[in-house]
Amino acid sequence: MEKEIDLFALYLHNVKKTSENTKLSYQRDLNKLKLYMEERGICAVDAIREEDLDAYIFYLEKKKLKAATISRNIASIKAFYHFMYKSGMITEDISEELKAPKIEKKLPEILSVYEVSRLMEQPEESSPKGIRDKAMLELLYATGIRVTELISLRVQDVNLQTGLVVCRDESKERAVPFGIEARKALIRYLEDGRECLMKTPSLDFLFVNCSGQPMSRQGFWKLIKYYAKKAGIKSDITPHTLRHSFAAHLVENGADLRSVQEMLGHSDISTTQIYAAMNYNRIREAYARAHPRG
């Protein structure tokens, strides 16, 4: 299966233009399937039968994996088999009957406006690191960009005059506006923080760590958890919590879904509609609490 998985990865990269993280996720899922089959003496793709795939899904369920994890594995297998069938490597797509477990959709965790304000107050702007941390938190909440996009930003991607930040991946780019507080924090960082942290003057990454190297995902995760604890926020927040909060607060205050979709970079508006559902739930709760006949 190794050759077929490698070809599938090339297809994802060259044709589908998927992100590196998505491609690696597919590969991880398929390599687990490959290992399972090899342990049972099945080494060739065309030797795998429909019941072997069913047995593999049953094996994942017995391991008590979450429904979402099993569903993702099934999606990877289906995409892989669809690719092989369309490419003529196999004569039948035996993955068609695989059924994903039902997933209970949970609304994303978001912070209140008060909690966001508390979080933004935590970095101590008496040091270059604190100035940088403040700018990163403000920009993340102001734009709703992904943490990978945040740490990949170059200095030239931020236009302080127009109040726009440009995010890029392999196939497209989008410009996202940011507001006054983020602009103030960025100006302070560029004037008083970044140069003090830089070790290599030619490095054009916007945010750097205390060693002068580009900020890492892990570094920022630790940073946000540290400030959340300092702010007294009880929920276990991640950088994605600020992205969810950005979108939910925009919708709650009247932003239209299409605009929020574009800012978030969602390819399908159905992904963005969850924030409208969250707002609808809050309206219903407010009605039930306040209406005399609610």
XYZ file of C-alpha atoms in Angstrom:
294
model
C 0.000 0.000 0.000
C 2.954 2.311 0.507
C 3.258 3.206 -3.191
C -0.461 3.958 -3.501
C -0.456 6.136 -0.344
C 2.522 8.103 -1.688
C 0.726 8.656 -5.014
C -2.388 9.769 -3.152
C -0.308 12.261 -1.127
C 1.136 13.672 -4.361
C -2.379 13.989 -5.775
C -3.539 15.880 -2.682
C -0.571 18.241 -2.932
C -0.440 18.821 -6.702
C -4.070 18.523 -7.792
C -6.306 19.150 -4.777
C -3.895 21.789 -3.377
C -4.634 20.708 0.187
C -2.634 22.160 3.052
C 0.392 20.282 4.385
C -1.453 19.564 7.652
C -4.426 18.038 5.795
C -2.168 15.907 3.617
C -0.269 14.624 6.669
C -3.546 13.821 8.415
C -4.669 11.647 5.469
C -1.289 9.910 5.406
C -1.385 9.167 9.133
C -4.847 7.614 8.881
C -3.911 5.504 5.851
C -0.606 4.350 7.341
C -2.542 3.042 10.356
C -4.807 1.123 7.978
C -1.717 -0.201 6.163
C -0.155 -1.390 9.448
C -3.406 -3.102 10.491
C -3.643 -4.965 7.176
C 0.044 -5.966 7.148
C -0.282 -7.414 10.663
C -2.956 -9.670 9.188
C -0.841 -10.674 6.208
C -2.557 -8.353 3.705
C 0.096 -6.315 1.892
C -1.439 -5.440 -1.476
C -4.287 -2.981 -1.977
C -6.185 -5.285 -4.310
C -6.059 -8.047 -1.662
C -8.142 -5.983 0.769
C -11.799 -6.988 0.788
C -14.866 -5.085 1.924
C -15.075 -7.187 5.099
C -11.444 -6.304 5.907
C -12.369 -2.602 5.919
C -15.404 -3.356 8.093
C -13.156 -5.269 10.497
C -10.777 -2.318 10.654
C -13.585 0.096 11.567
C -14.788 -2.377 14.231
C -11.193 -2.504 15.528
C -11.159 1.321 15.848
C -14.485 1.233 17.700
C -13.180 -1.415 20.132
C -10.278 0.910 20.930
C -12.901 3.357 22.264
C -11.863 6.086 19.847
C -14.118 9.116 19.592
C -16.790 9.060 16.895
C -15.179 12.091 15.264
C -11.820 10.268 15.022
C -13.419 7.185 13.470
C -15.366 9.379 11.034
C -12.158 11.122 9.983
C -10.473 7.735 9.367
C -13.429 6.618 7.259
C -13.286 9.860 5.261
C -9.568 9.278 4.622
C -10.196 5.703 3.456
C -13.046 6.778 1.184
C -10.978 9.582 -0.382
C -8.073 7.159 -0.899
C -10.228 4.499 -2.572
C -12.040 7.076 -4.705
C -8.654 8.315 -5.940
C -7.450 4.777 -6.739
C -10.688 3.885 -8.518
C -10.650 7.045 -10.651
C -6.957 6.462 -11.434
C -7.611 2.892 -12.594
C -5.505 1.268 -9.858
C -8.490 -0.774 -8.672
C -11.595 -1.955 -10.520
C -14.043 -1.488 -7.645
C -14.391 1.014 -4.828
C -15.022 -1.239 -1.827
C -15.169 1.712 0.589
C -18.552 2.954 -0.678
C -20.582 1.110 1.962
C -18.492 2.251 4.929
C -20.722 4.167 7.327
C -19.459 6.851 9.635
C -20.762 6.802 13.225
C -23.230 9.494 14.160
C -21.509 12.453 15.755
C -23.257 14.608 18.288
C -22.542 18.119 17.071
C -21.259 20.300 19.883
C -21.273 24.043 19.675
C -17.751 25.446 19.844
C -16.435 26.869 23.107
C -16.326 30.650 23.036
C -15.282 33.371 25.446
C -17.544 36.175 26.592
C -16.601 39.735 25.617
C -15.611 40.284 29.256
C -13.310 37.227 29.233
C -11.678 38.430 25.997
C -11.055 41.823 27.623
C -9.540 40.139 30.675
C -7.292 38.022 28.457
C -6.051 41.061 26.533
C -5.140 42.816 29.805
C -2.750 40.086 30.969
C 0.479 40.655 28.961
C 2.766 43.063 30.816
C 3.910 45.587 28.246
C 7.052 46.483 30.189
C 9.091 43.902 28.217
C 9.508 43.110 24.482
C 7.968 39.666 25.108
C 4.878 41.149 26.777
C 4.513 43.694 23.959
C 4.710 40.850 21.406
C 2.214 38.706 23.319
C -0.280 41.574 23.480
C 0.029 42.154 19.717
C -0.453 38.448 18.921
C -3.539 38.105 21.111
C -5.106 41.328 19.820
C -4.475 40.403 16.171
C -5.805 36.859 16.593
C -9.078 38.055 18.129
C -9.347 41.015 15.726
C -9.100 38.824 12.611
C -10.111 35.266 13.576
C -7.188 33.881 11.563
C -5.834 30.418 12.320
C -2.816 30.073 14.604
C -0.786 28.656 11.683
C -1.653 31.755 9.671
C -0.747 34.016 12.596
C 2.742 32.597 13.091
C 3.366 32.481 9.311
C 2.748 36.207 8.812
C 5.523 38.308 7.330
C 6.001 41.979 8.198
C 4.854 42.945 4.689
C 1.567 41.049 5.163
C 0.305 43.702 7.606
C -0.829 47.067 6.266
C -1.223 49.482 9.166
C -2.589 52.232 6.908
C -5.483 50.209 5.478
C -5.941 48.017 8.558
C -5.669 44.783 6.592
C -3.690 41.596 7.104
C -3.079 39.199 4.185
C -3.117 35.438 4.823
C -1.789 33.039 2.200
C -1.720 29.306 1.561
C -0.612 27.279 -1.456
C -3.650 28.091 -3.592
C -5.223 31.350 -2.421
C -4.961 34.417 -0.256
C -7.439 36.566 1.619
C -7.304 39.990 3.233
C -8.865 40.375 6.679
C -9.503 43.725 8.395
C -8.403 44.498 11.939
C -9.464 47.266 14.293
C -8.029 50.042 16.431
C -6.840 47.989 19.411
C -4.975 45.492 17.227
C -3.435 48.344 15.229
C -2.188 50.068 18.394
C -0.711 46.803 19.694
C 1.013 46.099 16.351
C 2.518 49.591 16.134
C 3.864 49.255 19.689
C 5.312 45.821 18.885
C 6.975 46.967 15.650
C 8.421 50.047 17.352
C 9.416 48.686 20.768
C 9.277 44.890 20.729
C 10.304 43.132 17.558
C 13.795 44.600 17.115
C 14.710 43.723 20.709
C 13.780 40.081 20.082
C 15.399 39.801 16.645
C 18.732 38.016 16.303
C 18.750 37.858 12.490
C 17.948 41.275 10.954
C 17.054 39.745 7.574
C 14.295 37.531 9.052
C 10.944 38.845 7.808
C 8.563 36.847 10.034
C 6.312 39.242 11.929
C 6.327 37.398 15.245
C 9.527 35.929 16.682
C 10.294 34.120 19.914
C 12.809 35.106 22.587
C 15.583 33.406 20.577
C 14.826 35.554 17.558
C 13.345 32.625 15.607
C 9.842 32.391 14.095
C 7.183 31.752 16.728
C 6.005 28.114 16.850
C 2.484 26.727 17.253
C 3.493 25.045 20.504
C 5.005 28.279 21.802
C 1.807 30.205 21.153
C -0.388 27.454 22.648
C 1.606 27.666 25.890
C 1.388 31.450 25.802
C -2.406 31.591 25.464
C -2.959 28.967 28.164
C -0.668 30.900 30.518
C -2.577 34.155 30.017
C -5.975 32.425 30.252
C -5.031 31.004 33.645
C -3.713 34.414 34.714
C -7.017 36.010 33.639
C -8.996 33.525 35.734
C -10.653 31.895 32.721
C -11.788 28.445 33.844
C -12.427 26.817 30.447
C -9.540 25.056 28.706
C -9.060 27.501 25.848
C -6.893 27.134 22.745
C -5.970 29.598 19.970
C -9.014 28.277 18.088
C -11.232 29.489 20.946
C -10.349 33.070 19.985
C -11.192 32.288 16.335
C -14.597 30.924 17.399
C -15.136 33.918 19.714
C -14.260 36.356 16.912
C -16.877 34.796 14.603
C -19.578 34.372 17.250
C -19.226 37.963 18.480
C -19.403 39.324 14.913
C -22.591 37.377 14.129
C -24.105 38.326 17.482
C -23.547 41.994 16.634
C -25.149 41.788 13.199
C -22.374 40.784 10.768
C -23.682 38.839 7.760
C -22.590 35.231 7.354
C -21.011 35.714 3.910
C -18.637 38.354 5.247
C -17.725 36.198 8.259
C -17.179 33.235 5.910
C -14.732 35.261 3.809
C -12.835 36.520 6.839
C -12.521 33.016 8.301
C -11.520 31.527 4.939
C -14.252 28.848 5.027
C -14.783 27.236 1.628
C -18.365 26.254 2.527
C -20.804 28.601 4.260
C -22.373 25.648 6.104
C -19.248 25.645 8.301
C -19.901 29.290 9.190
C -23.608 28.746 9.910
C -22.821 27.180 13.286
C -22.214 30.698 14.629
C -25.697 31.744 13.532
C -27.068 28.692 15.352
C -25.207 29.747 18.502
C -26.733 33.217 18.285
C -30.211 31.740 17.708
C -29.821 29.552 20.809
C -28.899 32.593 22.912
C -31.922 34.518 21.575
C -34.225 31.611 22.491
C -32.735 31.431 25.994
C -33.154 35.198 26.467
C -36.765 34.953 25.267
C -37.517 32.048 27.620
C -36.059 33.961 30.574
C -37.704 37.320 29.861
C -41.055 36.799 28.138
C -43.996 36.612 30.580
C -45.496 33.736 28.628
C -42.202 32.200 27.523
